[in-house]
Coordinates of C-alpha atoms and ligand atoms in Angstrom, one line a residue:
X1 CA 122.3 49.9 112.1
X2 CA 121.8 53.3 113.9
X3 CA 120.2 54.8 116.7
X4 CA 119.7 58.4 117.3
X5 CA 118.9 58.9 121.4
X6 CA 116.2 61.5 122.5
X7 CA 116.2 65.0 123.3
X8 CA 115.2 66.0 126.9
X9 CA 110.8 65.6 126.8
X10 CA 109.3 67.9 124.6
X11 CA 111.9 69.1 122.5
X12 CA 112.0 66.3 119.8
X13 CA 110.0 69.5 117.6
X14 CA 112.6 72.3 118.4
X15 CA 113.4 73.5 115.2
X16 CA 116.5 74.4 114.2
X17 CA 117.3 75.7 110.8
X18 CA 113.6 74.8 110.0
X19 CA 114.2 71.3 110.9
X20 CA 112.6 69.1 114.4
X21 CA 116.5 68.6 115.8
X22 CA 115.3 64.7 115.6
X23 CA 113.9 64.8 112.8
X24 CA 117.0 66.6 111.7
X25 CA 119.4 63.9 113.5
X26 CA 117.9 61.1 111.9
X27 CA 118.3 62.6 108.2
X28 CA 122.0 63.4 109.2
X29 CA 122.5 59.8 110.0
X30 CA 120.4 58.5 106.8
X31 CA 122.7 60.7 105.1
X32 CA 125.3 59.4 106.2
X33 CA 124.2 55.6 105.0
X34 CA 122.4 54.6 108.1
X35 CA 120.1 51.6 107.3
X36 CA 118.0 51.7 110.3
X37 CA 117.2 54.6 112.7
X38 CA 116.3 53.4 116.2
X39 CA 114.4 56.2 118.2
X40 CA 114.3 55.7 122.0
X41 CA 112.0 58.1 123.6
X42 CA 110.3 59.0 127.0
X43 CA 106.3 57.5 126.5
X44 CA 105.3 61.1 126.7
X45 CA 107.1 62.0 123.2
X46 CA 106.2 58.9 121.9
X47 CA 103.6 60.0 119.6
X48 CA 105.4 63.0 118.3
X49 CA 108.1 60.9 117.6
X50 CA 106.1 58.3 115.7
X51 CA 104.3 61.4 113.5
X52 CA 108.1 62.7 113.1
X53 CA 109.2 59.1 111.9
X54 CA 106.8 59.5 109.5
X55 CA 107.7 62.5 107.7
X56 CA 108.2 61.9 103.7
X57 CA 111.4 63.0 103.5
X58 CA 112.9 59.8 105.4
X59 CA 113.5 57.1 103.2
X60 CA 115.2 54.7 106.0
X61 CA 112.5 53.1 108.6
X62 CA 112.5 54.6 111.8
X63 CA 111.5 52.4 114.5
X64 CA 110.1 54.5 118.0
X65 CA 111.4 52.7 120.9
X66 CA 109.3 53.5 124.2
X67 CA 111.6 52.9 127.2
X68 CA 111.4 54.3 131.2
X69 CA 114.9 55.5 130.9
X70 CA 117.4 56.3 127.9
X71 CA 119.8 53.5 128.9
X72 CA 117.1 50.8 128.8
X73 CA 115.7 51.6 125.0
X74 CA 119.7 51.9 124.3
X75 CA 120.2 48.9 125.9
X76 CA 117.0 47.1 124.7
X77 CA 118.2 47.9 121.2
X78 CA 121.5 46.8 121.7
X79 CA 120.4 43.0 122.4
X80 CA 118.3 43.0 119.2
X81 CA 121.3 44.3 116.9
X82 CA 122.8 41.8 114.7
X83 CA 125.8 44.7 114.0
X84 CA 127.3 47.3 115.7
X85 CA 125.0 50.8 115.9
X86 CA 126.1 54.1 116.1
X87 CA 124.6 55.3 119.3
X88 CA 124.2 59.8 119.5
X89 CA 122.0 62.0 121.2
X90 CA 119.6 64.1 119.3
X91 CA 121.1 66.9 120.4
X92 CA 124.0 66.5 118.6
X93 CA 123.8 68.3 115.4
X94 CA 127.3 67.0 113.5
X95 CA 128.8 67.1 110.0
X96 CA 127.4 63.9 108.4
X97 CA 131.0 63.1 107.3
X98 CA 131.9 62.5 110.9
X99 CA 129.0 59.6 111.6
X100 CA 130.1 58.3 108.1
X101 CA 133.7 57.8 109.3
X102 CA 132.4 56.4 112.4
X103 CA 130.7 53.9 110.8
X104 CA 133.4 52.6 108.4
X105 CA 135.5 52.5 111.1
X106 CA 136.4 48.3 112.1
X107 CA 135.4 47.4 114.9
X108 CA 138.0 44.1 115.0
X109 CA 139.9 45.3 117.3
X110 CA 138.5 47.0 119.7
X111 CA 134.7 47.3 120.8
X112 CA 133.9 51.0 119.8
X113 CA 135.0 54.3 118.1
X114 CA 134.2 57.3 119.7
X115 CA 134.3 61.1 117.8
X116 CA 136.2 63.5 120.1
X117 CA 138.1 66.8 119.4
X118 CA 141.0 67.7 121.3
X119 CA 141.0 63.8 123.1
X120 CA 137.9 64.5 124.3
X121 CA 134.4 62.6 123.8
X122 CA 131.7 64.7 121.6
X123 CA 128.9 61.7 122.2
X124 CA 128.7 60.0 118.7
X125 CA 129.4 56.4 119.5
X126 CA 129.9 53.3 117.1
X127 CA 129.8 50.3 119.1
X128 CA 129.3 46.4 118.9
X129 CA 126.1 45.3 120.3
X130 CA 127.7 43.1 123.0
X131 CA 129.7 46.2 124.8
X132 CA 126.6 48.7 123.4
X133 CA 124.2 46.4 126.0
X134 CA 126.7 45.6 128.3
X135 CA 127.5 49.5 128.7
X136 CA 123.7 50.5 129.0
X137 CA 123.0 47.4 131.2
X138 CA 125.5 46.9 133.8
X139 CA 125.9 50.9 134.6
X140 CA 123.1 53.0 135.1
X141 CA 125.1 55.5 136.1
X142 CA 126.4 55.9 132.5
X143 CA 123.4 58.4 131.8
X144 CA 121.0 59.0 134.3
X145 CA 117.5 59.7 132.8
X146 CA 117.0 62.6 135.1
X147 CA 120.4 64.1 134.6
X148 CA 119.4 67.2 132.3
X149 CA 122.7 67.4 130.5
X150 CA 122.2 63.7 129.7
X151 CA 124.4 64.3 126.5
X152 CA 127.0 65.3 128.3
X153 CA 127.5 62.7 130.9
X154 CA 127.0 60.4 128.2
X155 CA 130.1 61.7 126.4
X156 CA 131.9 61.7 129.8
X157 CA 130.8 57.9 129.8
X158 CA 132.4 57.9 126.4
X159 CA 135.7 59.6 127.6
X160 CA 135.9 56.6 130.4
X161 CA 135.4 53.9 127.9
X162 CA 138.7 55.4 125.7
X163 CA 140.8 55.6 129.2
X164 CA 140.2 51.9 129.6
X165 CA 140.9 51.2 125.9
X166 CA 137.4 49.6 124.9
X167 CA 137.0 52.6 122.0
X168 CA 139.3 54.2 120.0
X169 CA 139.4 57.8 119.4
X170 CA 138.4 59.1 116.0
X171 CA 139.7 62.8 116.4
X172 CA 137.0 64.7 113.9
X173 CA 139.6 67.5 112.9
X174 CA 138.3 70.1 111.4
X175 CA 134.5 69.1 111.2
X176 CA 131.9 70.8 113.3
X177 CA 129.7 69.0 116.1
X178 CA 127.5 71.2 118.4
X179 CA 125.1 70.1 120.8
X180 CA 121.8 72.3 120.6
X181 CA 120.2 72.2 123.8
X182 CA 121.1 76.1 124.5
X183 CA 120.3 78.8 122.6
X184 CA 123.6 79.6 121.8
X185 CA 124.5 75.9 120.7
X186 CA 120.9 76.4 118.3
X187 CA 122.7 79.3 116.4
X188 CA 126.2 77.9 116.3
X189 CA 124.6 74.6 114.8
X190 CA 122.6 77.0 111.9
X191 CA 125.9 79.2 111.6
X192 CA 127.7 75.6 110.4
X193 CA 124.7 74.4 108.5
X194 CA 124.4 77.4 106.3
X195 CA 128.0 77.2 105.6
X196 CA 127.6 73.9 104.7
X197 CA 125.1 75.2 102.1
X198 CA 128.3 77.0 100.2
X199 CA 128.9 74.8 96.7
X200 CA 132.7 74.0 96.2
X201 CA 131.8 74.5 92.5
X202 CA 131.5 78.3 93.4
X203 CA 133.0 80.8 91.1
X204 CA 134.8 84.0 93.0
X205 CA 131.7 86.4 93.0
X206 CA 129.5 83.7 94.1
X207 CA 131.9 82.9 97.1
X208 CA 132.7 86.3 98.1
X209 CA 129.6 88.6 96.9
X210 CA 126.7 86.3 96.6
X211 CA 126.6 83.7 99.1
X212 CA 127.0 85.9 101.9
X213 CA 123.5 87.9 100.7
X214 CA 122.1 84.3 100.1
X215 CA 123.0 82.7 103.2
X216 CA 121.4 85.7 105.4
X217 CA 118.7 85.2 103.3
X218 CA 118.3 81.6 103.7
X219 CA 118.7 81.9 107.6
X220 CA 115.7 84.2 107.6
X221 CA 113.7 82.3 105.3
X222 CA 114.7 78.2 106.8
X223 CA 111.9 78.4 109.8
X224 CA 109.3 80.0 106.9
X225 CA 107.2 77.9 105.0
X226 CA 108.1 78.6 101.3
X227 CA 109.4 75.7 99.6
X228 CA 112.7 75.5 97.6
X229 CA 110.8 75.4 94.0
X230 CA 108.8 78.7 94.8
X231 CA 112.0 80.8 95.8
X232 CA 113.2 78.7 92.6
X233 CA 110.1 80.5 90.3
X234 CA 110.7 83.8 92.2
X235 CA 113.9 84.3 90.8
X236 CA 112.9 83.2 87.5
X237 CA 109.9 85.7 87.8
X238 CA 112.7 88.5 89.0
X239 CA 114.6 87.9 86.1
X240 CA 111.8 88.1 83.6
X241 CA 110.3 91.3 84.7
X242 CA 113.9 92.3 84.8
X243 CA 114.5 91.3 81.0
X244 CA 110.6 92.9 79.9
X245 CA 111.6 96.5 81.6
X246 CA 115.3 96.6 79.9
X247 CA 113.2 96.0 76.1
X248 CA 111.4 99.2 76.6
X249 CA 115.4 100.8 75.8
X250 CA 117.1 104.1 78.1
X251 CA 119.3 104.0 80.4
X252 CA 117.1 103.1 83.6
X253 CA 115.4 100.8 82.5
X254 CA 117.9 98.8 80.8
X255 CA 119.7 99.1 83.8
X256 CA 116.8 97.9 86.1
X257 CA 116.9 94.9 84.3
X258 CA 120.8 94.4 84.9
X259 CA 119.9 94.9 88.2
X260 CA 117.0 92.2 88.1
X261 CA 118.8 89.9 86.5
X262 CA 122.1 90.4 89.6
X263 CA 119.1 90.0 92.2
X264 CA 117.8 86.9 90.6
X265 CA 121.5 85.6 90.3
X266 CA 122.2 86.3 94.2
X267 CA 118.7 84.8 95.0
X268 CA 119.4 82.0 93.0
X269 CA 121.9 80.5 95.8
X270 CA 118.6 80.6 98.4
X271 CA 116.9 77.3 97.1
X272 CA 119.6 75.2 96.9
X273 CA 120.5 76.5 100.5
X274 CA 117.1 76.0 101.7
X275 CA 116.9 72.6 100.1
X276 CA 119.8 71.8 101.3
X277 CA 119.6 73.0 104.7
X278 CA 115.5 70.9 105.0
X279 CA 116.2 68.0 102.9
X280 CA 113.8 69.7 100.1
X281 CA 116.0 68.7 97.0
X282 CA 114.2 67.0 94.6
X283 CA 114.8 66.2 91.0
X284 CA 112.0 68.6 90.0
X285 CA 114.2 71.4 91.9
X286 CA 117.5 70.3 89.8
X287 CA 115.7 71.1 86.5
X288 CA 113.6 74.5 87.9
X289 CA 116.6 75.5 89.0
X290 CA 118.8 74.5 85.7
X291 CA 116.4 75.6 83.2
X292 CA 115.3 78.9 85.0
X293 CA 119.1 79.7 85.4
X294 CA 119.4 79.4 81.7
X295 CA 116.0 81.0 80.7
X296 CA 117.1 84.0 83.2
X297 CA 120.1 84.7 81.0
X298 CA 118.4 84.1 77.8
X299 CA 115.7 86.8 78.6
X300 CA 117.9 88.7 79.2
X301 CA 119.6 89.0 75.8
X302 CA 116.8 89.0 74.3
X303 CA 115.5 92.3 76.9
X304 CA 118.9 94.1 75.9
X305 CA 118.6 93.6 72.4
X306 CA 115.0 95.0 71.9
X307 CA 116.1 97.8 74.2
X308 CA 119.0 98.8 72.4
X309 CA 117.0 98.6 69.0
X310 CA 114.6 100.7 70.5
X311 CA 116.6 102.9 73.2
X312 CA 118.5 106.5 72.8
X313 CA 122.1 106.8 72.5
X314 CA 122.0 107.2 76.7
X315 CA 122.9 103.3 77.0
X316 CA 125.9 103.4 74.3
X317 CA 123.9 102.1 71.5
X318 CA 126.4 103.8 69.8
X319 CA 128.8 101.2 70.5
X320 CA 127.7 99.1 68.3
X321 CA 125.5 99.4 64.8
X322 CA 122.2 98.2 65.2
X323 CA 123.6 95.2 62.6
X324 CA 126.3 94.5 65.4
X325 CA 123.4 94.6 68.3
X326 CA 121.2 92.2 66.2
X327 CA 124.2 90.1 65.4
X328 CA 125.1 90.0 68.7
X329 CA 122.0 89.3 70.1
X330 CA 120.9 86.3 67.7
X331 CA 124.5 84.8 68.6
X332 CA 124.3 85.3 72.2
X333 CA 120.7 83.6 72.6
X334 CA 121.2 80.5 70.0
X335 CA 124.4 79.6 71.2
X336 CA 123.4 79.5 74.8
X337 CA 120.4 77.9 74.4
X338 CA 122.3 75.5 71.6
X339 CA 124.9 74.4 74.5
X340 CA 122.2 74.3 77.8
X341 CA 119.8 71.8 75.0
X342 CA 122.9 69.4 74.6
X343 CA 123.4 69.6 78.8
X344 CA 119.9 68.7 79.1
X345 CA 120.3 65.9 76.7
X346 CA 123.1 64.6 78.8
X347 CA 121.3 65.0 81.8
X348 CA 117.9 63.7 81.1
X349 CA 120.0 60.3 79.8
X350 CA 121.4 60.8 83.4
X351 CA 118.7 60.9 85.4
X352 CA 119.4 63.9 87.0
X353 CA 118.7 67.5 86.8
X354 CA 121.6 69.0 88.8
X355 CA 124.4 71.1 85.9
X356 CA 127.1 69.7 88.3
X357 CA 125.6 65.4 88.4
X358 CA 127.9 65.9 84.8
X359 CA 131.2 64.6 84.9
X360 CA 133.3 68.0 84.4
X361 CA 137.1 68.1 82.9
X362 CA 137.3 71.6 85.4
X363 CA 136.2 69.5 88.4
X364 CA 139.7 68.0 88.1
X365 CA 142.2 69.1 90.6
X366 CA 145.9 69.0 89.7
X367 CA 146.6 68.2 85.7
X368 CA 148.2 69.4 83.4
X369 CA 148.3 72.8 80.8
X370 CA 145.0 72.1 79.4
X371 CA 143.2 71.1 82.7
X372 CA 144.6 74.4 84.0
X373 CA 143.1 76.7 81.1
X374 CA 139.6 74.8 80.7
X375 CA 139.4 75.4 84.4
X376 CA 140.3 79.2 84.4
X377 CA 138.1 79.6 80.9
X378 CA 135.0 78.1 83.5
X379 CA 136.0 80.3 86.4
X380 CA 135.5 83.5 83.7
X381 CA 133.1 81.8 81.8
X382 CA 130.9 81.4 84.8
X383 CA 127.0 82.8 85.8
X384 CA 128.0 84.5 89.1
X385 CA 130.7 86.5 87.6
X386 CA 129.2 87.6 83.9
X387 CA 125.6 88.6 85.8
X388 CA 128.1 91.2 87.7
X389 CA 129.8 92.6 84.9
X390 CA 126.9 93.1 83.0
X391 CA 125.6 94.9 86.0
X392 CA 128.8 97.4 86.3
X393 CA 128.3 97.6 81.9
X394 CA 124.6 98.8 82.4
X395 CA 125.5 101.4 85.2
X396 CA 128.6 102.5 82.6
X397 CA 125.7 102.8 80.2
X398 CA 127.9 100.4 77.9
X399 CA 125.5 97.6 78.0
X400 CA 126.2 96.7 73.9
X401 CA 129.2 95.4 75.3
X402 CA 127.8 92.7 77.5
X403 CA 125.8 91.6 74.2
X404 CA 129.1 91.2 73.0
X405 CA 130.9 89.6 75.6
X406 CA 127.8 87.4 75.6
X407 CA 128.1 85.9 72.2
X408 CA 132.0 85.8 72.1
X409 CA 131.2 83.7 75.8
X410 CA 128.7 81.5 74.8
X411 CA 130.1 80.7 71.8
X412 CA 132.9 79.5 73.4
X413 CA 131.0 77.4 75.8
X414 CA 128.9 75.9 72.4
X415 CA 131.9 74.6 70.8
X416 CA 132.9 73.2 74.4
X417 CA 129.7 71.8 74.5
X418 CA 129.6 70.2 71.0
X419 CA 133.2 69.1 71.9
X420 CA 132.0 67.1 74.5
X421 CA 129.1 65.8 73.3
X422 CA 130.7 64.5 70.0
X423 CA 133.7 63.2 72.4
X424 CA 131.2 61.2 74.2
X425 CA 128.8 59.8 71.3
X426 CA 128.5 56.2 71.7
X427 CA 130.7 54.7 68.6
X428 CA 128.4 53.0 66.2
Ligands
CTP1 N1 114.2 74.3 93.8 C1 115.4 73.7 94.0 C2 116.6 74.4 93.7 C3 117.8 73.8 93.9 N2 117.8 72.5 94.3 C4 119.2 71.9 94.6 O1 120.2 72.8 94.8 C5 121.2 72.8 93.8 C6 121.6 74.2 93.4 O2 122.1 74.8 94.6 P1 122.4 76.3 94.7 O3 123.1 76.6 96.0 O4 121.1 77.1 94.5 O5 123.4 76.6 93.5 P2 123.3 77.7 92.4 O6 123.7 79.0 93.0 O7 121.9 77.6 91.9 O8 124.3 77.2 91.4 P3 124.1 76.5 90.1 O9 122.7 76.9 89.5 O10 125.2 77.0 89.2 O11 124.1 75.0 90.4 C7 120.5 72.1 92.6 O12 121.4 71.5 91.7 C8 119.6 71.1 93.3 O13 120.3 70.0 93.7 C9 116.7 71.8 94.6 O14 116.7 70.7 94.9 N3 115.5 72.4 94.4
LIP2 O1 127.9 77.1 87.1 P1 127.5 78.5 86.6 O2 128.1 78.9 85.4 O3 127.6 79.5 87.7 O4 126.0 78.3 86.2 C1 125.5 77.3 85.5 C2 125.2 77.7 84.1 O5 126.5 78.0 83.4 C3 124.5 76.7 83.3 O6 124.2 77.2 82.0 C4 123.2 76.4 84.0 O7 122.4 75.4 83.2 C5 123.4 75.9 85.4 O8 122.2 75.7 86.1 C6 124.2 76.9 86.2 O9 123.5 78.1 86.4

């Protein structure tokens, strides 16, 4: 049971990375496997708090308590609890991974746990009803409701109840917690959300080249009202256009669709950010985003071999015969879309849309020789980095080559694919 304090009145709707902060707190803490959310507000934000408990994306019940003071709703809470709650301000804005930790920590031997950096209190609190009421009770000077800093007397509070060795510390290492009531606090707290949006999963041009591009993006576009699953369809619609212009053949326009098809790739990181960053995923997303991915690359075979057929020798047609470029092209397109229709088989029995919900040999860490080259074969087998060097083979005007490279690459990821799936067949 968990219960996320207010903001000062009137800020519950401050938005930060396109979130209400406590709207924002709560869906930390849900993420983070709270059951219940506790609200205690000032009557004066107590409908905007009821509309914000509301909102669709919540899935635990979020109860609006109406106290005269913070320490009274706290408090009020407290003797209803059954369990211990995790007690935080609004204002906090906090890797979910640090409430989760609070709240597996046992409470058996002592009566709280407290997150602090450096030995001292940053607010989040998990406590056992019986202190949690005694603490909001007994000393009203632990936050006073007209202290405008109420946060931070309330981690001060938090530092005493350590020194007397009713909480223990949990020191958060390396995970971020920033308190948003400043301006400067706001922008910290989006700097760490957006690089919270980063995939481990990323491959080398994704880390270095296209998530930087995306994240700016993403920070311009979080307070905006476009949805994940449009900026999903923009891409795709970038990368079609891209993959029409490069099957009229020449130089530029074959390279306008390399181009496209880098664009849509970079772009591609903004709605998994943005859903991400508002608590927008959806399984509907996972599959837009899946399919369009593949659908991107397939076009743009398909663009580059009509081109080629049709082009001058400016683009190196000459590279290969026009045999070779059909050849190449046929290969490139069935066996991609051969290994993404046995992924979506796997997935749809899943229930998911999301390329990475499969279980993946090259998410292993460690292992042995084989481990070692399936991941490296991924790594150079992967989106981010062939949409690049097709780009750099379509400004060398040796785009035949990427055709190439294409079918050698997804034929290597089919017979992985088939690999798998006939590894994992259910025996009869
Ligand atoms: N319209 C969308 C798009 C994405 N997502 C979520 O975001 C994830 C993708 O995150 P993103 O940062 O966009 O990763 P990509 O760069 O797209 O990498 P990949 O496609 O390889 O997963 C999806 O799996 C899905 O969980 C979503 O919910 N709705
Ligand atoms: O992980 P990665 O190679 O960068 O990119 C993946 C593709 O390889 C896969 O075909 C597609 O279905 C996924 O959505 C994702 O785009």
């Amino acid at each position: 049971m968990v219960l996320a304090s207010p903001a000062p009145e009137g800020q519950l709707q401050t938005l930060v990375a396109g979130v209400p902060l406590v709207l924002r707190a709560a869906l930390a803490l849900e993420g983070a496997g709270a059951s219940r959310i506790f609200l205690v507000v000032s009557a004066e934000d107590a409908s905007s708090a009821a509309n914000l408990a509301k909102d669709p994306r919540l899935g635990v019940q979020v109860s609006v308590i109406t106290a005269a003071s913070w320490e009274a709703g706290v408090a009020q809470v407290c003797e209803g609890a059954a369990g211990p709650l995790l007690i935080t301000s609004a204002h906090m804005v906090a890797d979910p991974a640090i409430y989760r930790r609070l709240m597996e920590t046992s409470l058996n031997k002592r009566d709280a746990a407290a997150a602090c950096r450096n030995g001292r209190a940053l607010g989040p609190l998990f406590v056992t009803p019986a202190l949690g009421s005694q603490l909001f009770h007994e000393s009203t000077t632990v936050v006073s409701s007209d202290d405008a800093t109420s946060s931070a007397s309330f981690a001060a509070a938090v530092d005493a109840l350590i020194a007397s060795g009713k909480a223990i510390s949990m020191d958060v290492g390396a995970r971020w917690a920033v308190r948003v009531d400043t301006t400067e606090g706001r922008r910290l707290a989006e700097d760490a959300l957006l690089e919270a949006c980063r995939k481990p999963v990323d491959g080398l041009v994704a880390r270095y080249i296209n998530r930087p591009v995306s994240l700016a993006v993403s920070r311009r576009l979080a307070g905006v009202g476009i949805t994940p699953n449009a900026v999903t369809l923009a891409t795709l619609a970038i990368a079609l256009g891209g993959a029409v212009v490069a099957s009229r053949g020449g130089y530029g326009p074959m390279l306008l669709g390399a181009v496209c098809l880098q664009v849509s790739s970079v772009l591609d990181g903004v709605d998994g950010e943005l859903a991400r960053l508002r608590f927008q995923g959806s399984p509907l997303g996972q599959w837009l985003d899946t399919v369009s991915d593949d659908l991107s690359t397939l076009a743009f075979y398909g663009g580059i071999t009509i081109g080629l057929l049709r082009g001058s020798a400016s683009s190196g047609e000459a590279l290969l015969s026009t045999e070779s470029v059909i050849a190449c092209g046929v290969v490139a397109m069935v066996t991609l879309a051969l290994t993404s229709a046995q992924y979506y088989a796997e997935l749809w029995r899943l229930g998911a849309g999301d390329f990475y919900a499969l279980e993946w040999d090259f998410a292993e860490t460690g292992g042995g020789l084989r481990t070692r080259v399936v991941r490296l074969a991924r790594l150079l087998l992967k989106r981010d980095l062939f949409t690049l060097l097709y780009l750099v083979l379509a400004l060398a005007g040796a785009l035949p080559i990427a055709l190439l490279l294409g079918a050698a690459g997804h034929s290597v990821t089919l017979a992985a694919a088939t690999a798998r799936t006939l590894r994992r067949r259910p025996a009869s």
